[in-house]
Amino acid sequence: MYYENKVVWITGASSGIGEALAYALNEKGARLILSARRTDELERVKSNCKGDPDNIAVLPLDLTDTDLLAGNAKQAESLFGSVDILFNNGGISQRALALEAELDSVRRLMEINFFGTIALTKAIVPGMIERGHGHVVVTSSVMGKFGTKYRSAYAASKHALHGWFDCLRQEVIDQGVDVTLVCPGYVKTDITKNAITADGSKFDKMGSAHKEAMTPEQFADKLLPKVSAGKEEIYIAGREIWAVYLKRVFPSLLNKILRRIKVT
Ligand SMILES: NC(=O)c1ccc[n+]([C@@H]2O[C@H](COP(=O)([O-])OP(=O)(O)OC[C@H]3O[C@@H](n4cnc5c(N)ncnc54)[C@H](OP(=O)(O)O)[C@@H]3O)[C@@H](O)[C@H]2O)c1
């Protein structure tokens, strides 16, 4: 019932987790606004949804165009009159050693994963406060909780999201706005193919752990009941979830283990 007739705006809706969330939310009777850069892929996702196509809108945007995102948010609000739930899900990863990653590539990743995400949130939350209710969901990662080799910029961007959204929650929760941070482990999407290398070019390879991981559909099915239950932080992962718990209790032991394991 939580999602029925709600207006849900999903970024990163053109593939992977965002696409699976669109189908799962469509099944639950939500009205959807689908955003990412590739309009043709967003239209494909829309056409795969069931029911009245007028309940699904495509709103292309680029999270690096931070100056335009407030305007995009106004457009989103005008489509169905308001936005009840914002799923900040669009993002990219990186495969590069910290000392080799060029600053421009790190900045690009931060623009998408962090600045774009908070710019959109800053534009949407005031409307939620005015109406006295709303829910902002953010796809972070288990990399928002610890770090491994090759993931410095990605882990930094996801840690930054935890800092920013934990603070936001304190400021808006009494005004009816919930904030949920979601930490997936490996999910079988194109995230590694779309990841950037040290010089910003496309990595273009499927990660071996991702090949064996849960599907985005399985992930979305696990996620939605936890979001509707109002959880503040959600972990959905395979055995990599143990690293999150180990970090809390025995951080030095985790660091020793991570130093030794093969990271790709
Ligand atoms: N898959 C995993 O194992 C995993 C694990 C932890 C966290 N996550 C997180 O889950 C989220 C979704 O990733 P995914 O796994 O579904 O990978 P994905 O299939 O590569 O999806 C990424 C989405 O982000 C959008 N995007 C990328 N750059 C953008 C930009 N500049 N502006 C607007 N949208 C942009 C892409 O659409 P366009 O290319 O059309 O713009 C696409 O829809 C990400 O935040 C990722 O960090 C994934």
Short mmCIF file of C-alpha atoms and ligand atoms in Angstrom, two decimals:
data_model
loop_
_atom_site.label_atom_id
_atom_site.label_comp_id
_atom_site.label_asym_id
_atom_site.label_seq_id
_atom_site.Cartn_x
_atom_site.Cartn_y
_atom_site.Cartn_z
CA MET A 1 0.00 0.00 0.00
CA TYR A 2 2.88 2.37 0.75
CA TYR A 3 3.68 2.91 -2.93
CA GLU A 4 0.16 2.89 -4.38
CA ASN A 5 -0.60 6.14 -6.23
CA LYS A 6 2.59 7.70 -4.86
CA VAL A 7 4.66 9.75 -7.29
CA VAL A 8 8.12 8.18 -7.33
CA TRP A 9 11.05 9.81 -9.13
CA ILE A 10 13.88 7.40 -9.93
CA THR A 11 17.28 8.52 -11.23
CA GLY A 12 19.42 5.94 -12.99
CA ALA A 13 16.19 4.40 -14.28
CA SER A 14 17.59 3.49 -17.71
CA SER A 15 19.32 0.27 -16.55
CA GLY A 16 20.27 -2.04 -13.69
CA ILE A 17 18.87 -1.34 -10.23
CA GLY A 18 16.89 1.75 -11.29
CA GLU A 19 15.21 -0.16 -14.13
CA ALA A 20 14.29 -3.03 -11.79
CA LEU A 21 12.92 -0.54 -9.24
CA ALA A 22 10.77 1.02 -11.97
CA TYR A 23 9.16 -2.36 -12.80
CA ALA A 24 8.66 -3.31 -9.14
CA LEU A 25 7.15 0.08 -8.27
CA ASN A 26 4.95 0.00 -11.38
CA GLU A 27 3.59 -3.38 -10.18
CA LYS A 28 2.83 -1.76 -6.82
CA GLY A 29 0.73 0.99 -8.43
CA ALA A 30 3.14 3.94 -8.15
CA ARG A 31 3.21 6.75 -10.67
CA LEU A 32 6.73 7.01 -12.01
CA ILE A 33 9.14 9.64 -13.26
CA LEU A 34 12.09 7.96 -14.95
CA SER A 35 15.38 9.87 -15.26
CA ALA A 36 18.88 9.23 -16.65
CA ARG A 37 20.73 10.55 -19.71
CA ARG A 38 19.62 8.01 -22.36
CA THR A 39 16.07 8.91 -23.43
CA ASP A 40 15.72 5.84 -25.71
CA GLU A 41 16.53 3.49 -22.80
CA LEU A 42 14.10 5.35 -20.51
CA GLU A 43 11.39 4.99 -23.17
CA ARG A 44 12.20 1.24 -23.39
CA VAL A 45 11.76 0.92 -19.60
CA LYS A 46 8.49 2.88 -19.79
CA SER A 47 7.17 0.64 -22.59
CA ASN A 48 7.98 -2.48 -20.52
CA CYS A 49 5.83 -1.19 -17.64
CA LYS A 50 2.21 -2.30 -17.31
CA GLY A 51 -0.99 -0.29 -16.92
CA ASP A 52 -1.76 3.27 -17.98
CA PRO A 53 1.27 4.81 -19.78
CA ASP A 54 0.05 8.24 -18.63
CA ASN A 55 1.18 7.22 -15.13
CA ILE A 56 4.79 7.05 -16.28
CA ALA A 57 6.83 10.04 -17.41
CA VAL A 58 10.31 10.15 -18.91
CA LEU A 59 12.45 13.08 -17.78
CA PRO A 60 16.00 12.95 -19.19
CA LEU A 61 18.73 14.66 -17.18
CA ASP A 62 22.46 14.58 -16.62
CA LEU A 63 23.56 14.55 -12.97
CA THR A 64 26.73 16.45 -13.93
CA ASP A 65 24.57 19.41 -15.08
CA THR A 66 24.13 20.57 -11.49
CA ASP A 67 23.00 24.06 -12.59
CA LEU A 68 20.05 22.54 -14.46
CA LEU A 69 18.88 20.12 -11.78
CA ALA A 70 16.70 22.61 -9.88
CA GLY A 71 14.86 23.22 -13.17
CA ASN A 72 14.59 19.44 -13.72
CA ALA A 73 13.09 19.14 -10.22
CA LYS A 74 10.46 21.81 -11.04
CA GLN A 75 9.61 19.87 -14.23
CA ALA A 76 9.31 16.64 -12.19
CA GLU A 77 6.95 18.30 -9.69
CA SER A 78 4.78 19.68 -12.47
CA LEU A 79 4.34 16.26 -14.15
CA PHE A 80 2.01 14.79 -11.48
CA GLY A 81 1.67 17.77 -9.10
CA SER A 82 4.32 16.64 -6.58
CA VAL A 83 7.06 14.10 -5.86
CA ASP A 84 6.37 11.83 -2.87
CA ILE A 85 9.46 9.63 -3.05
CA LEU A 86 12.81 10.45 -4.67
CA PHE A 87 15.05 7.46 -5.39
CA ASN A 88 18.52 8.96 -5.88
CA ASN A 89 19.95 5.94 -7.64
CA GLY A 90 21.98 7.19 -10.64
CA GLY A 91 25.71 6.70 -10.27
CA ILE A 92 28.95 5.37 -11.69
CA SER A 93 31.93 3.48 -10.32
CA GLN A 94 35.68 3.61 -10.91
CA ARG A 95 38.44 1.03 -11.27
CA ALA A 96 41.74 2.81 -10.59
CA LEU A 97 44.51 2.98 -8.03
CA ALA A 98 44.16 6.05 -5.79
CA LEU A 99 47.53 7.47 -6.82
CA GLU A 100 46.88 6.94 -10.52
CA ALA A 101 43.31 8.25 -10.80
CA GLU A 102 43.45 11.63 -12.55
CA LEU A 103 41.72 14.37 -10.57
CA ASP A 104 39.39 15.11 -13.47
CA SER A 105 38.07 11.54 -13.36
CA VAL A 106 37.61 11.74 -9.58
CA ARG A 107 35.79 15.08 -9.98
CA ARG A 108 33.51 13.61 -12.65
CA LEU A 109 32.57 10.71 -10.40
CA MET A 110 31.93 13.06 -7.46
CA GLU A 111 29.79 15.32 -9.68
CA ILE A 112 27.52 12.40 -10.58
CA ASN A 113 27.45 10.38 -7.35
CA PHE A 114 27.58 13.23 -4.84
CA PHE A 115 26.96 16.76 -6.17
CA GLY A 116 24.25 15.78 -8.67
CA THR A 117 22.50 13.70 -6.04
CA ILE A 118 22.49 16.41 -3.38
CA ALA A 119 21.54 19.13 -5.89
CA LEU A 120 18.44 17.16 -6.87
CA THR A 121 17.59 16.47 -3.24
CA LYS A 122 18.00 20.15 -2.27
CA ALA A 123 15.53 21.06 -5.00
CA ILE A 124 12.91 18.41 -4.11
CA VAL A 125 12.84 18.33 -0.29
CA PRO A 126 11.38 21.86 0.24
CA GLY A 127 8.19 20.76 -1.57
CA MET A 128 8.03 17.66 0.65
CA ILE A 129 8.39 19.83 3.76
CA GLU A 130 5.63 22.15 2.52
CA ARG A 131 3.31 19.17 2.09
CA GLY A 132 4.42 17.67 5.42
CA HIS A 133 5.54 14.34 3.99
CA GLY A 134 8.11 12.80 1.67
CA HIS A 135 10.80 10.16 1.45
CA VAL A 136 14.30 10.45 0.00
CA VAL A 137 16.07 7.18 -0.76
CA VAL A 138 19.74 7.09 -1.77
CA THR A 139 21.59 4.20 -3.37
CA SER A 140 24.91 4.19 -1.58
CA SER A 141 26.93 0.94 -1.43
CA VAL A 142 28.70 -1.27 1.07
CA MET A 143 31.62 0.85 -0.22
CA GLY A 144 29.97 3.70 1.72
CA LYS A 145 30.97 1.83 4.88
CA PHE A 146 34.53 0.65 4.20
CA GLY A 147 37.19 0.81 1.46
CA THR A 148 39.16 -1.55 -0.76
CA LYS A 149 41.82 -1.19 -3.43
CA TYR A 150 40.76 0.37 -6.79
CA ARG A 151 37.63 2.01 -5.31
CA SER A 152 39.01 5.19 -3.70
CA ALA A 153 36.88 7.75 -5.54
CA TYR A 154 33.81 5.52 -5.54
CA ALA A 155 34.11 4.76 -1.81
CA ALA A 156 34.75 8.46 -1.12
CA SER A 157 31.60 9.46 -3.01
CA LYS A 158 29.47 6.91 -1.17
CA HIS A 159 30.96 7.81 2.26
CA ALA A 160 30.18 11.46 1.43
CA LEU A 161 26.55 10.55 0.76
CA HIS A 162 26.28 8.98 4.23
CA GLY A 163 27.65 12.13 5.86
CA TRP A 164 25.40 14.50 3.94
CA PHE A 165 22.19 12.47 4.18
CA ASP A 166 22.66 11.57 7.87
CA CYS A 167 22.83 15.33 8.57
CA LEU A 168 19.86 16.07 6.32
CA ARG A 169 17.78 13.44 8.16
CA GLN A 170 18.34 15.22 11.48
CA GLU A 171 17.16 18.48 9.91
CA VAL A 172 14.00 17.28 8.14
CA ILE A 173 12.65 14.25 9.97
CA ASP A 174 10.45 16.35 12.26
CA GLN A 175 8.98 17.98 9.18
CA GLY A 176 7.73 14.67 7.82
CA VAL A 177 10.58 13.76 5.48
CA ASP A 178 12.25 10.35 5.83
CA VAL A 179 15.77 9.64 4.59
CA THR A 180 16.90 6.10 3.74
CA LEU A 181 20.44 5.14 2.76
CA VAL A 182 20.69 1.86 0.86
CA CYS A 183 23.92 -0.16 0.81
CA PRO A 184 23.91 -2.87 -1.85
CA GLY A 185 26.68 -5.42 -2.12
CA TYR A 186 27.26 -6.95 -5.54
CA VAL A 187 24.29 -6.75 -7.92
CA LYS A 188 24.46 -8.14 -11.46
CA THR A 189 24.27 -4.91 -13.51
CA ASP A 190 26.51 -3.05 -15.96
CA ILE A 191 28.04 -0.96 -13.14
CA THR A 192 31.57 -2.28 -13.77
CA LYS A 193 31.23 -2.00 -17.57
CA ASN A 194 30.17 1.63 -17.12
CA ALA A 195 32.88 2.31 -14.53
CA ILE A 196 35.62 4.76 -15.46
CA THR A 197 39.36 4.07 -15.34
CA ALA A 198 42.15 6.34 -14.07
CA ASP A 199 41.96 8.59 -17.15
CA GLY A 200 38.16 8.67 -17.25
CA SER A 201 37.75 6.21 -20.14
CA LYS A 202 35.23 3.37 -19.87
CA PHE A 203 36.41 0.21 -18.01
CA ASP A 204 34.06 -1.86 -20.19
CA LYS A 205 34.47 -5.21 -18.41
CA MET A 206 32.00 -7.15 -16.31
CA GLY A 207 33.36 -7.71 -12.78
CA SER A 208 33.68 -11.41 -11.88
CA ALA A 209 31.82 -10.96 -8.56
CA HIS A 210 29.02 -9.12 -10.35
CA LYS A 211 28.52 -12.01 -12.80
CA GLU A 212 27.63 -14.30 -9.90
CA ALA A 213 25.64 -11.74 -7.89
CA MET A 214 21.91 -11.32 -7.25
CA THR A 215 19.86 -9.86 -10.09
CA PRO A 216 18.57 -6.28 -9.90
CA GLU A 217 15.02 -7.71 -9.79
CA GLN A 218 15.88 -9.78 -6.70
CA PHE A 219 17.51 -6.70 -5.20
CA ALA A 220 14.45 -4.49 -5.84
CA ASP A 221 12.11 -7.11 -4.31
CA LYS A 222 14.21 -7.17 -1.14
CA LEU A 223 14.59 -3.41 -1.00
CA LEU A 224 11.05 -2.07 -1.36
CA PRO A 225 9.54 -3.59 1.83
CA LYS A 226 12.49 -2.26 3.83
CA VAL A 227 12.05 1.24 2.39
CA SER A 228 8.31 1.23 3.12
CA ALA A 229 9.08 0.08 6.68
CA GLY A 230 10.91 3.41 7.08
CA LYS A 231 14.38 1.96 7.71
CA GLU A 232 17.13 4.59 7.90
CA GLU A 233 19.93 2.38 6.57
CA ILE A 234 19.52 -0.83 4.58
CA TYR A 235 22.11 -3.50 3.68
CA ILE A 236 21.33 -5.99 0.93
CA ALA A 237 24.32 -8.09 -0.04
CA GLY A 238 25.88 -11.53 -0.24
CA ARG A 239 28.66 -12.52 2.12
CA GLU A 240 30.36 -9.13 1.55
CA ILE A 241 27.87 -7.83 4.14
CA TRP A 242 30.16 -9.27 6.84
CA ALA A 243 32.73 -6.61 6.04
CA VAL A 244 30.23 -3.94 7.14
CA TYR A 245 29.72 -5.64 10.51
CA LEU A 246 33.42 -6.43 10.97
CA LYS A 247 34.29 -2.78 10.31
CA ARG A 248 32.13 -1.76 13.31
CA VAL A 249 33.60 -4.21 15.76
CA PHE A 250 37.13 -5.11 14.56
CA PRO A 251 38.18 -2.47 11.98
CA SER A 252 41.89 -3.42 12.06
CA LEU A 253 41.06 -7.07 11.43
CA LEU A 254 38.92 -6.07 8.44
CA ASN A 255 41.76 -3.95 7.06
CA LYS A 256 44.14 -6.91 7.36
CA ILE A 257 41.70 -9.21 5.57
CA LEU A 258 40.98 -6.71 2.79
CA ARG A 259 44.72 -6.17 2.23
CA ARG A 260 45.14 -9.87 1.47
CA ILE A 261 42.08 -10.68 -0.63
CA LYS A 262 42.10 -10.31 -4.41
CA VAL A 263 40.13 -7.24 -5.43
CA THR A 264 39.21 -6.75 -9.09
N1 LIG B 1 25.56 -3.07 -9.17
C1 LIG B 1 26.19 -3.09 -8.00
O1 LIG B 1 26.88 -4.07 -7.65
C2 LIG B 1 26.07 -1.92 -7.07
C3 LIG B 1 26.55 -2.06 -5.76
C4 LIG B 1 26.45 -1.00 -4.89
C5 LIG B 1 25.87 0.18 -5.30
N2 LIG B 1 25.42 0.31 -6.56
C6 LIG B 1 24.83 1.61 -6.96
O2 LIG B 1 23.60 1.40 -7.60
C7 LIG B 1 23.30 2.52 -8.43
C8 LIG B 1 22.80 2.02 -9.77
O3 LIG B 1 23.84 1.33 -10.44
P1 LIG B 1 23.61 -0.01 -11.28
O4 LIG B 1 24.33 -1.10 -10.59
O5 LIG B 1 22.18 -0.17 -11.61
O6 LIG B 1 24.50 0.32 -12.58
P2 LIG B 1 24.09 0.77 -14.07
O7 LIG B 1 23.27 -0.29 -14.70
O8 LIG B 1 25.36 1.18 -14.71
O9 LIG B 1 23.14 2.02 -13.83
C9 LIG B 1 23.62 3.31 -13.58
C10 LIG B 1 22.52 4.30 -13.88
O10 LIG B 1 23.00 5.62 -13.59
C11 LIG B 1 22.73 6.47 -14.71
N3 LIG B 1 23.75 7.50 -14.86
C12 LIG B 1 25.08 7.34 -15.01
N4 LIG B 1 25.68 8.54 -15.21
C13 LIG B 1 24.69 9.48 -15.15
C14 LIG B 1 24.67 10.89 -15.30
N5 LIG B 1 25.77 11.60 -15.55
N6 LIG B 1 23.48 11.50 -15.19
C15 LIG B 1 22.35 10.82 -14.97
N7 LIG B 1 22.31 9.48 -14.82
C16 LIG B 1 23.47 8.82 -14.92
C17 LIG B 1 22.76 5.52 -15.92
O11 LIG B 1 21.95 6.02 -16.98
P3 LIG B 1 22.49 6.78 -18.30
O12 LIG B 1 23.76 6.10 -18.73
O13 LIG B 1 21.35 6.61 -19.26
O14 LIG B 1 22.66 8.20 -17.88
C18 LIG B 1 22.10 4.28 -15.34
O15 LIG B 1 20.69 4.38 -15.42
C19 LIG B 1 24.60 3.34 -8.49
O16 LIG B 1 24.48 4.45 -7.64
C20 LIG B 1 25.65 2.39 -7.96
O17 LIG B 1 26.73 3.06 -7.35
C21 LIG B 1 25.51 -0.70 -7.46
#
